[in-house]
Short mmCIF file of C-alpha atoms in Angstrom, two decimals:
data_model
loop_
_atom_site.label_atom_id
_atom_site.label_comp_id
_atom_site.label_asym_id
_atom_site.label_seq_id
_atom_site.Cartn_x
_atom_site.Cartn_y
_atom_site.Cartn_z
CA UNK A 1086 163.40 -63.72 -165.95
CA UNK A 1087 163.81 -67.62 -163.88
CA UNK A 1088 165.09 -70.58 -165.41
CA UNK A 1089 161.68 -72.25 -165.83
CA UNK A 1090 159.94 -69.08 -167.93
CA UNK A 1091 162.90 -68.85 -170.26
CA UNK A 1092 162.71 -72.02 -171.00
CA UNK A 1093 158.96 -72.13 -171.51
CA UNK A 1094 159.91 -69.53 -173.74
CA UNK A 1095 162.40 -70.98 -176.00
CA UNK A 1096 160.28 -74.09 -176.17
CA UNK A 1097 157.26 -71.60 -177.62
CA UNK A 1098 160.04 -70.26 -180.97
CA UNK A 1099 161.03 -73.65 -181.10
CA UNK A 1100 157.64 -74.87 -181.86
CA UNK A 1101 156.58 -71.82 -184.08
CA UNK A 1102 160.11 -72.71 -186.42
CA UNK A 1103 158.95 -76.27 -186.27
CA UNK A 1104 155.65 -75.23 -187.45
CA UNK A 1105 157.04 -72.68 -190.10
CA UNK A 1106 159.43 -75.20 -191.67
CA UNK A 1107 156.29 -77.29 -192.14
CA UNK A 1108 156.39 -80.03 -189.32
CA UNK A 1109 153.24 -81.34 -188.88
CA UNK A 1110 151.63 -79.86 -185.78
CA UNK A 1111 150.86 -83.00 -183.87
CA UNK A 1112 154.69 -83.92 -183.97
CA UNK A 1113 156.23 -80.32 -183.44
CA UNK A 1114 153.77 -80.12 -180.02
CA UNK A 1115 154.71 -83.83 -179.25
CA UNK A 1116 158.97 -82.98 -179.32
CA UNK A 1117 158.95 -79.31 -177.56
CA UNK A 1118 156.43 -80.50 -175.43
CA UNK A 1119 158.57 -83.93 -174.63
CA UNK A 1120 161.97 -82.11 -174.92
CA UNK A 1121 160.79 -79.46 -172.67
CA UNK A 1122 158.91 -81.21 -169.55
CA UNK A 1123 162.61 -83.40 -170.04
CA UNK A 1124 164.90 -80.02 -170.09
CA UNK A 1125 162.59 -78.86 -166.40
CA UNK A 1126 161.57 -81.89 -165.04
CA UNK A 1127 164.24 -84.86 -166.32
CA UNK A 1128 163.22 -87.70 -168.42
CA UNK A 1129 162.05 -90.04 -165.15
CA UNK A 1130 159.22 -86.91 -165.00
CA UNK A 1131 158.09 -87.32 -168.75
CA UNK A 1132 158.48 -90.87 -168.71
CA UNK A 1133 156.26 -91.66 -166.18
CA UNK A 1134 153.53 -88.58 -166.97
CA UNK A 1135 153.70 -90.53 -170.66
CA UNK A 1136 152.60 -94.10 -169.40
CA UNK A 1137 149.08 -92.86 -168.60
CA UNK A 1138 148.80 -89.87 -170.32
CA UNK A 1139 147.49 -91.20 -173.36
CA UNK A 1140 144.82 -93.37 -171.74
CA UNK A 1141 143.69 -90.53 -169.74
CA UNK A 1142 143.25 -88.06 -172.66
CA UNK A 1143 141.28 -90.56 -175.00
CA UNK A 1144 138.96 -92.86 -172.23
CA UNK A 1145 136.99 -89.27 -171.42
CA UNK A 1146 133.14 -89.76 -172.15
CA UNK A 1147 132.93 -86.84 -173.95
CA UNK A 1148 136.21 -87.68 -176.23
CA UNK A 1149 133.89 -90.81 -178.28
CA UNK A 1150 132.20 -88.12 -179.45
CA UNK A 1151 133.99 -86.81 -182.21
CA UNK A 1152 134.80 -90.27 -184.31
CA UNK A 1153 130.61 -90.49 -183.74
CA UNK A 1154 130.50 -86.99 -184.98
CA UNK A 1155 133.38 -87.62 -187.78
CA UNK A 1156 131.50 -90.54 -189.19
CA UNK A 1157 128.23 -89.34 -189.62
CA UNK A 1158 129.91 -86.56 -191.84
CA UNK A 1159 131.42 -89.01 -193.73
CA UNK A 1160 128.33 -90.90 -194.45
CA UNK A 1161 126.34 -87.54 -195.67
CA UNK A 1162 128.74 -86.87 -197.76
CA UNK A 1163 128.67 -90.30 -199.62
CA UNK A 1164 124.47 -90.40 -198.41
CA UNK A 1165 123.55 -87.67 -200.93
CA UNK A 1166 122.32 -85.06 -198.43
CA UNK A 1167 124.20 -82.12 -200.28
CA UNK A 1168 121.88 -82.71 -203.83
CA UNK A 1169 118.47 -82.36 -201.22
CA UNK A 1170 119.84 -79.96 -199.81
CA UNK A 1171 121.13 -77.95 -202.56
CA UNK A 1172 117.57 -78.99 -204.95
CA UNK A 1173 115.26 -77.68 -201.97
CA UNK A 1174 117.07 -74.29 -201.62
CA UNK A 1175 116.94 -73.65 -205.21
CA UNK A 1176 113.24 -74.65 -205.06
CA UNK A 1177 112.69 -71.36 -202.45
CA UNK A 1178 115.47 -69.12 -203.66
CA UNK A 1179 116.58 -69.75 -207.26
CA UNK A 1180 113.74 -67.70 -209.20
CA UNK A 1181 115.07 -64.62 -207.42
CA UNK A 1182 117.96 -62.58 -208.55
CA UNK A 1183 120.85 -64.55 -206.88
CA UNK A 1184 118.95 -66.76 -205.72
CA UNK A 1185 121.08 -70.31 -206.38
CA UNK A 1186 123.72 -68.95 -204.91
CA UNK A 1187 121.87 -68.45 -202.20
CA UNK A 1188 120.36 -71.67 -202.73
CA UNK A 1189 124.74 -72.70 -201.88
CA UNK A 1190 124.56 -70.90 -199.03
CA UNK A 1191 121.15 -72.51 -197.39
CA UNK A 1192 122.38 -76.05 -198.74
CA UNK A 1193 125.75 -75.14 -196.85
CA UNK A 1194 124.31 -74.27 -193.06
CA UNK A 1195 122.02 -77.56 -193.98
CA UNK A 1196 124.94 -79.63 -194.90
CA UNK A 1197 127.40 -78.24 -192.43
CA UNK A 1198 124.71 -79.26 -189.45
CA UNK A 1199 125.30 -82.76 -190.48
CA UNK A 1200 128.81 -82.65 -191.15
CA UNK A 1201 130.20 -80.10 -188.86
CA UNK A 1202 133.69 -79.44 -190.80
CA UNK A 1203 134.20 -76.24 -192.79
CA UNK A 1204 136.46 -77.91 -195.54
CA UNK A 1205 134.62 -81.26 -196.14
CA UNK A 1206 131.61 -78.32 -196.56
CA UNK A 1207 133.06 -76.42 -199.01
CA UNK A 1208 134.40 -79.19 -201.36
CA UNK A 1209 131.09 -81.05 -201.05
CA UNK A 1210 128.89 -78.45 -201.49
CA UNK A 1211 131.96 -76.56 -204.70
CA UNK A 1212 130.96 -80.41 -206.15
CA UNK A 1213 127.11 -79.84 -206.16
CA UNK A 1214 126.20 -76.08 -206.52
CA UNK A 1215 129.40 -74.86 -208.74
CA UNK A 1216 128.05 -76.29 -212.04
CA UNK A 1217 124.45 -74.94 -211.66
CA UNK A 1218 125.94 -71.32 -210.64
CA UNK A 1219 127.96 -71.52 -213.69
CA UNK A 1220 125.00 -73.18 -215.84
CA UNK A 1221 122.95 -69.28 -214.77
CA UNK A 1222 126.08 -67.70 -215.85
CA UNK A 1223 127.05 -66.94 -212.37
CA UNK A 1224 130.16 -63.97 -212.68
CA UNK A 1225 133.26 -66.30 -211.47
CA UNK A 1226 133.83 -64.22 -208.06
CA UNK A 1227 129.84 -64.39 -206.56
CA UNK A 1228 129.61 -68.22 -207.60
CA UNK A 1229 133.32 -69.28 -206.04
CA UNK A 1230 132.97 -66.37 -203.38
CA UNK A 1231 129.58 -67.68 -202.45
CA UNK A 1232 130.83 -71.52 -202.00
CA UNK A 1233 134.39 -70.71 -199.60
CA UNK A 1234 132.19 -68.59 -197.79
CA UNK A 1235 129.41 -71.64 -197.67
CA UNK A 1236 132.37 -73.58 -196.01
CA UNK A 1237 132.54 -71.49 -193.38
CA UNK A 1238 129.08 -72.52 -191.78
CA UNK A 1239 130.30 -76.21 -191.09
CA UNK A 1240 132.62 -74.99 -188.46
CA UNK A 1241 129.91 -73.05 -186.18
CA UNK A 1242 127.00 -74.67 -186.86
CA UNK A 1243 126.33 -77.20 -184.62
CA UNK A 1244 127.55 -80.42 -184.83
CA UNK A 1245 130.63 -78.87 -185.17
CA UNK A 1246 134.32 -81.18 -184.30
CA UNK A 1247 136.12 -78.15 -183.56
CA UNK A 1248 133.33 -76.73 -180.41
CA UNK A 1249 133.87 -79.84 -179.49
CA UNK A 1250 137.37 -79.88 -179.45
CA UNK A 1251 137.28 -76.41 -177.65
CA UNK A 1252 135.32 -77.05 -174.87
CA UNK A 1253 137.20 -80.42 -174.19
CA UNK A 1254 140.47 -78.18 -173.73
CA UNK A 1255 138.73 -75.42 -171.87
CA UNK A 1256 136.61 -77.68 -169.60
CA UNK A 1257 132.88 -76.40 -171.02
CA UNK A 1258 129.90 -78.02 -171.28
CA UNK A 1259 129.47 -79.56 -174.58
CA UNK A 1260 125.22 -78.88 -174.79
CA UNK A 1261 125.28 -75.12 -173.84
CA UNK A 1262 128.57 -74.76 -176.30
CA UNK A 1263 125.90 -76.54 -179.07
CA UNK A 1264 123.60 -74.17 -177.33
CA UNK A 1265 125.51 -70.98 -178.00
CA UNK A 1266 126.31 -71.35 -181.27
CA UNK A 1267 122.97 -72.24 -183.00
CA UNK A 1268 121.74 -68.50 -183.33
CA UNK A 1269 125.00 -66.85 -184.27
CA UNK A 1270 125.04 -69.84 -187.00
CA UNK A 1271 121.97 -68.96 -187.85
CA UNK A 1272 122.64 -65.19 -188.27
CA UNK A 1273 125.44 -65.97 -190.27
CA UNK A 1274 123.61 -67.18 -192.98
CA UNK A 1275 120.61 -64.86 -192.47
CA UNK A 1276 124.01 -62.31 -193.68
CA UNK A 1277 125.66 -63.95 -196.66
CA UNK A 1278 122.01 -64.17 -198.37
CA UNK A 1279 121.60 -60.40 -197.49
CA UNK A 1280 125.43 -59.58 -198.92
CA UNK A 1281 124.49 -61.57 -202.00
CA UNK A 1282 120.84 -59.79 -202.23
CA UNK A 1283 123.28 -56.26 -201.63
CA UNK A 1284 125.92 -57.55 -203.91
CA UNK A 1285 123.94 -58.69 -207.46
CA UNK A 1286 121.65 -55.10 -206.69
CA UNK A 1287 125.10 -53.50 -207.38
CA UNK A 1288 125.98 -56.18 -209.87
CA UNK A 1289 123.18 -57.44 -211.52
CA UNK A 1290 124.34 -59.37 -213.71
CA UNK A 1291 126.85 -61.01 -212.28
CA UNK A 1292 123.52 -63.34 -210.20
CA UNK A 1293 120.80 -63.78 -212.55
CA UNK A 1294 117.64 -64.98 -211.66
CA UNK A 1295 117.26 -69.24 -212.39
CA UNK A 1296 114.50 -70.91 -213.37
CA UNK A 1297 110.78 -71.03 -212.15
CA UNK A 1298 109.84 -74.75 -210.86
CA UNK A 1299 106.50 -76.44 -211.93
CA UNK A 1300 104.39 -76.36 -208.44
CA UNK A 1301 105.31 -80.40 -208.25
CA UNK A 1302 109.28 -79.67 -208.51
CA UNK A 1303 108.87 -77.21 -205.90
CA UNK A 1304 106.78 -79.50 -203.88
CA UNK A 1305 108.96 -82.59 -204.87
CA UNK A 1306 112.17 -81.21 -203.56
CA UNK A 1307 110.46 -79.40 -200.75
CA UNK A 1308 109.17 -82.37 -199.59
CA UNK A 1309 112.77 -84.49 -200.71
CA UNK A 1310 114.79 -82.38 -198.11
CA UNK A 1311 112.20 -83.21 -195.17
CA UNK A 1312 114.44 -86.37 -193.90
CA UNK A 1313 117.60 -84.14 -193.57
CA UNK A 1314 115.54 -81.79 -191.40
CA UNK A 1315 114.31 -84.35 -189.59
CA UNK A 1316 117.61 -86.16 -188.76
CA UNK A 1317 118.99 -82.73 -187.17
CA UNK A 1318 115.77 -81.92 -185.29
CA UNK A 1319 116.58 -85.45 -183.50
CA UNK A 1320 119.90 -85.20 -183.08
CA UNK A 1321 120.51 -81.38 -181.99
CA UNK A 1322 117.28 -80.69 -180.78
CA UNK A 1323 117.89 -84.02 -178.92
CA UNK A 1324 120.52 -82.65 -176.99
CA UNK A 1325 119.02 -79.44 -176.60
CA UNK A 1326 115.49 -80.92 -174.65
CA UNK A 1327 118.02 -83.39 -173.06
CA UNK A 1328 116.73 -86.49 -174.02
CA UNK A 1329 120.28 -87.74 -174.61
CA UNK A 1330 124.06 -85.88 -174.89
CA UNK A 1331 126.18 -85.49 -177.77
CA UNK A 1332 127.79 -88.70 -177.77
CA UNK A 1333 124.69 -90.74 -177.54
CA UNK A 1334 122.67 -88.23 -180.34
CA UNK A 1335 126.21 -88.43 -182.43
CA UNK A 1336 125.26 -92.95 -182.83
CA UNK A 1337 121.70 -92.10 -183.18
CA UNK A 1338 122.40 -89.41 -185.78
CA UNK A 1339 125.38 -91.92 -187.87
CA UNK A 1340 122.73 -94.66 -187.82
CA UNK A 1341 119.54 -92.40 -189.34
CA UNK A 1342 122.06 -90.84 -191.86
CA UNK A 1343 123.04 -94.76 -192.65
CA UNK A 1344 120.15 -95.74 -192.62
CA UNK A 1345 118.68 -92.68 -194.96
CA UNK A 1346 121.54 -92.91 -197.44
CA UNK A 1347 121.08 -96.78 -197.63
CA UNK A 1348 117.13 -96.67 -198.52
CA UNK A 1349 117.71 -93.18 -200.85
CA UNK A 1350 120.73 -93.20 -202.38
CA UNK A 1351 121.95 -97.52 -202.08
CA UNK A 1352 124.62 -96.05 -200.46
CA UNK A 1353 126.51 -100.01 -199.95
CA UNK A 1354 128.93 -101.51 -198.37
CA UNK A 1355 131.86 -99.47 -200.60
CA UNK A 1356 130.50 -96.65 -199.56
CA UNK A 1357 130.86 -97.27 -195.66
CA UNK A 1358 134.21 -99.17 -195.75
CA UNK A 1359 135.24 -95.89 -196.92
CA UNK A 1360 133.43 -94.11 -194.76
CA UNK A 1361 134.92 -95.67 -191.31
CA UNK A 1362 138.26 -95.82 -192.95
CA UNK A 1363 138.25 -91.70 -193.35
CA UNK A 1364 137.07 -91.21 -190.07
CA UNK A 1365 140.03 -94.13 -188.24
CA UNK A 1366 142.27 -91.30 -190.35
CA UNK A 1367 140.68 -88.05 -189.13
CA UNK A 1368 140.30 -89.49 -185.73
CA UNK A 1369 143.71 -90.63 -185.31
CA UNK A 1370 144.79 -87.40 -186.22
CA UNK A 1371 142.49 -85.44 -184.03
CA UNK A 1372 144.11 -87.54 -181.22
CA UNK A 1373 147.43 -87.24 -182.12
CA UNK A 1374 147.29 -83.48 -182.22
CA UNK A 1375 145.27 -83.86 -178.87
CA UNK A 1376 148.01 -86.02 -177.46
CA UNK A 1377 150.82 -83.14 -178.36
CA UNK A 1378 148.12 -80.31 -177.06
CA UNK A 1379 148.51 -82.11 -173.25
CA UNK A 1380 152.33 -82.85 -173.79
CA UNK A 1381 152.53 -79.12 -174.59
CA UNK A 1382 150.00 -77.25 -172.43
CA UNK A 1383 152.27 -79.66 -169.58
CA UNK A 1384 155.51 -78.16 -170.15
CA UNK A 1385 154.30 -74.37 -170.79
CA UNK A 1386 152.34 -74.32 -167.71
CA UNK A 1387 155.66 -76.01 -165.65
CA UNK A 1388 157.55 -73.26 -167.18
CA UNK A 1389 155.34 -70.98 -166.46
CA UNK A 1390 154.45 -69.01 -169.90
CA UNK A 1391 150.52 -69.06 -169.96
CA UNK A 1392 150.54 -68.08 -166.17
CA UNK A 1393 153.04 -64.85 -167.75
CA UNK A 1394 151.43 -63.69 -170.66
CA UNK A 1395 147.63 -63.36 -168.17
CA UNK A 1396 149.36 -61.44 -165.47
CA UNK A 1397 151.21 -59.50 -168.40
CA UNK A 1398 147.74 -58.96 -170.21
CA UNK A 1399 146.48 -58.48 -166.73
CA UNK A 1400 148.22 -56.06 -165.25
CA UNK A 1401 148.89 -53.65 -169.43
CA UNK A 1402 146.37 -51.02 -168.14
CA UNK A 1403 144.70 -52.14 -171.53
CA UNK A 1404 141.22 -52.29 -170.95
CA UNK A 1405 139.41 -56.46 -171.03
CA UNK A 1406 137.82 -55.24 -174.22
CA UNK A 1407 141.14 -54.15 -176.09
CA UNK A 1408 142.75 -57.37 -174.57
CA UNK A 1409 139.94 -59.34 -176.55
CA UNK A 1410 140.25 -57.75 -179.34
CA UNK A 1411 143.91 -58.33 -180.18
CA UNK A 1412 143.60 -61.82 -178.97
CA UNK A 1413 140.68 -62.05 -181.87
CA UNK A 1414 142.45 -60.25 -184.23
CA UNK A 1415 145.60 -62.70 -183.70
CA UNK A 1416 143.63 -65.78 -184.14
CA UNK A 1417 142.74 -64.61 -188.06
CA UNK A 1418 146.10 -64.12 -188.65
CA UNK A 1419 146.75 -67.34 -187.32
CA UNK A 1420 143.68 -69.03 -189.13
CA UNK A 1421 145.37 -67.70 -192.61
CA UNK A 1422 148.41 -69.66 -191.85
CA UNK A 1423 147.00 -73.28 -190.72
CA UNK A 1424 143.81 -75.55 -189.90
CA UNK A 1425 141.31 -74.82 -187.76
CA UNK A 1426 141.61 -77.86 -185.40
CA UNK A 1427 144.83 -76.99 -185.38
CA UNK A 1428 144.79 -73.70 -184.49
CA UNK A 1429 142.73 -74.30 -181.23
CA UNK A 1430 144.15 -76.69 -179.73
CA UNK A 1431 147.82 -74.71 -179.91
CA UNK A 1432 146.65 -71.76 -179.40
CA UNK A 1433 143.57 -71.75 -176.58
CA UNK A 1434 146.10 -73.54 -173.74
CA UNK A 1435 148.04 -70.11 -173.56
CA UNK A 1436 144.76 -67.75 -175.07
CA UNK A 1437 142.17 -68.74 -172.49
CA UNK A 1438 143.99 -68.31 -168.76
CA UNK A 1439 144.56 -65.11 -170.39
CA UNK A 1440 140.43 -64.38 -171.60
CA UNK A 1441 139.58 -65.82 -167.77
CA UNK A 1442 141.76 -63.50 -165.62
CA UNK A 1443 139.65 -60.70 -167.27
CA UNK A 1444 136.60 -58.87 -165.77
CA UNK A 1445 133.28 -58.45 -168.49
CA UNK A 1446 131.56 -58.58 -165.94
CA UNK A 1447 129.71 -62.12 -166.62
CA UNK A 1448 129.62 -64.88 -165.06
CA UNK A 1449 133.43 -67.05 -165.72
CA UNK A 1450 131.06 -70.25 -167.27
CA UNK A 1451 129.49 -67.77 -169.45
CA UNK A 1452 133.12 -66.09 -170.23
CA UNK A 1453 134.15 -69.57 -171.42
CA UNK A 1454 131.06 -70.16 -173.83
CA UNK A 1455 130.39 -65.83 -175.10
CA UNK A 1456 134.24 -66.47 -176.02
CA UNK A 1457 134.29 -69.68 -177.48
CA UNK A 1458 131.91 -68.82 -179.88
CA UNK A 1459 133.98 -65.52 -181.12
CA UNK A 1460 136.98 -67.44 -181.52
CA UNK A 1461 135.61 -70.05 -183.88
CA UNK A 1462 133.97 -67.32 -186.02
CA UNK A 1463 137.80 -65.47 -186.04
CA UNK A 1464 138.99 -68.96 -186.94
CA UNK A 1465 136.14 -68.88 -189.88
CA UNK A 1466 137.28 -65.90 -190.94
CA UNK A 1467 141.02 -67.15 -191.21
CA UNK A 1468 139.76 -69.74 -193.67
CA UNK A 1469 138.96 -66.63 -196.44
CA UNK A 1470 141.43 -63.98 -195.67
CA UNK A 1471 144.84 -64.00 -197.72
CA UNK A 1472 147.55 -65.09 -197.54
CA UNK A 1473 146.20 -68.60 -197.45
CA UNK A 1474 142.96 -69.10 -196.84
CA UNK A 1475 142.45 -72.69 -196.66
CA UNK A 1476 138.59 -72.93 -198.43
CA UNK A 1477 139.53 -70.65 -200.76
CA UNK A 1478 142.27 -72.98 -202.61
CA UNK A 1479 139.65 -75.73 -201.68
CA UNK A 1480 136.86 -74.05 -203.85
CA UNK A 1481 139.98 -72.59 -206.73
CA UNK A 1482 140.75 -76.42 -207.22
CA UNK A 1483 137.06 -77.24 -208.22
CA UNK A 1484 136.71 -73.92 -210.43
CA UNK A 1485 139.96 -73.92 -212.37
CA UNK A 1486 138.72 -71.83 -214.46
CA UNK A 1487 138.13 -68.49 -211.96
CA UNK A 1488 141.70 -66.58 -210.75
CA UNK A 1489 142.44 -67.11 -207.48
CA UNK A 1490 141.96 -63.65 -207.45
CA UNK A 1491 138.50 -63.39 -208.41
CA UNK A 1492 138.06 -65.93 -205.31
CA UNK A 1493 139.54 -63.51 -202.98
CA UNK A 1494 137.82 -60.65 -204.51
CA UNK A 1495 134.36 -62.72 -204.07
CA UNK A 1496 134.93 -63.85 -200.44
CA UNK A 1497 136.01 -59.80 -199.65
CA UNK A 1498 132.15 -58.89 -198.97
CA UNK A 1499 131.11 -61.79 -197.03
CA UNK A 1500 134.62 -61.39 -194.98
CA UNK A 1501 132.48 -57.89 -193.85
CA UNK A 1502 129.08 -59.83 -193.20
CA UNK A 1503 131.67 -61.91 -190.58
CA UNK A 1504 133.03 -59.12 -188.92
CA UNK A 1505 129.26 -57.51 -189.18
CA UNK A 1506 128.24 -60.52 -187.04
CA UNK A 1507 131.20 -60.49 -184.55
CA UNK A 1508 130.70 -57.19 -183.39
CA UNK A 1509 127.19 -57.93 -182.77
CA UNK A 1510 127.97 -61.13 -181.00
CA UNK A 1511 130.77 -59.00 -178.90
CA UNK A 1512 128.28 -55.42 -178.26
CA UNK A 1513 125.15 -58.15 -177.33
CA UNK A 1514 126.98 -61.86 -175.58
CA UNK A 1515 123.05 -62.24 -174.92
CA UNK A 1516 122.27 -63.32 -178.18
CA UNK A 1517 125.56 -66.55 -177.58
CA UNK A 1518 124.17 -66.98 -174.23
CA UNK A 1519 120.64 -66.67 -174.22
CA UNK A 1520 119.58 -69.91 -175.52
CA UNK A 1521 122.22 -71.91 -172.99
CA UNK A 1522 120.81 -70.33 -170.47
CA UNK A 1523 117.00 -71.05 -171.11
CA UNK A 1524 118.27 -74.78 -171.73
CA UNK A 1525 119.45 -74.71 -168.15
CA UNK A 1526 116.68 -73.13 -166.18
#
C-alpha cells in the first residue's frame, strides 16, 4: 500500500471517529480534509487552494437554487399551506376507514412538494394532523407511524433540496433529477395509502372512519387547495416544460407562496423576518457542509481512496447488482445515524465513483439519475429505521403520550412499502428514466 492511500485511509478512520464523538459533520470534514491535504502536499498547496475554493464553490449559478427553495419552504410553513392541504385531503379521504391517516399522507406529499424537507414536513404536518387523528381515536401506532412515514415524502417529491445537492455533487442535470423523482414520489404516496387501507382492514379499530362532510364543506375544502396546487404546477410544471430553469423557478415559487401567505393567512413582516433568518441559518449550514465535503473530496482523491474502492469493487467478482444492493444497504445503516443532507455529502464522493464503474447496460447519465433516486429512497428509509430514525423522534416529541416503541411499530408497514417501491425501481429503471427521456426529446 502506497503512502498516499495509507494517509487517505487514516483520514477516513479519523473522520468516522470525529463523527462518532459528535463533532458536527461540517467541522469534521473540514479538519480531516485540511490536515490530510497538508500531510500529503504541504501547507502551501492547501492555502493556495483554500483562497479560491469557497468562491468557486458558492458562486456557481446552480447553488443559488438552494436558499430559494429553503426560503419557499419556511414561508410555506408560516403561510398555512399545510392546513389547507390537510383540509382538502380530508374532504376526499376522511369518510373512509383509515381516511384521516390517508389524508395526512396526501397532505404530506403536497406540503413536501412545496417545502422540500423531510423533517420540516414531518414537524409541520404532525402539528396539523395529529390532533385530528387523536380526535377520531386512531391508534397511537398508526397515527404516529403515518406521520413519521409521511414526512419521508418531503425529501424526494420535487423540489427537494437534497436532490439539488446530489445533482451538484455528481454533476447531474437538476431538471432531469426533478423529472426522475416525480413518478417514484407518486408511487410512494399510492403505496402508503394502500398500506393504511390494509392496516385498517386487519385492525379495524386502529383507524375509524371520519365524518362525512356536507357538499358545501367539501367544495370549500377542495377549492381552498387550488392555489397550492397552482403554485406547484407553475413552479415544477414550468421547469418540466422548459419555461425556466430551477433557480428562477424557485424565485417564482417564493413570490407565489409569499403572496398566498399574505392574502390568505395574513402573514406579516414578523413571519417573513423569521423565514429569512431561518433560511440564512440553514443555507449557511448547508454551504459549510458543502465546503467541508469539497475539502474532504480533494484529500481523498489525492490519497486515492475512491479510486481504490472502485477498483476493489469492480475486481471483486460480484455482479453490479449485488454491489449496488450492498451500497444501498450501507446507506440505510448510515441514514440511521445522520441527517440526509450530511450523508449524501459525505458518502457520494466515495459511492459514485464505484457505481460509475459498474455496467448496468445503461447510458452513464441514466445511471447517474437512476442511482440518485435509489440513494434518496434508502436515505428516506434511514429516517424511520431504529435505533435513531430522526422522523420518529420528531413525531414522538409531538405525541408525548405515545411510547416511541409504538411509533416504530407503526412505521414498520410503511418501511415494507418502501422496500416494495425500491424493488420496483431497481427492477424497472424505466419508471425513473421515462419522464427525463421524454422531456429531453
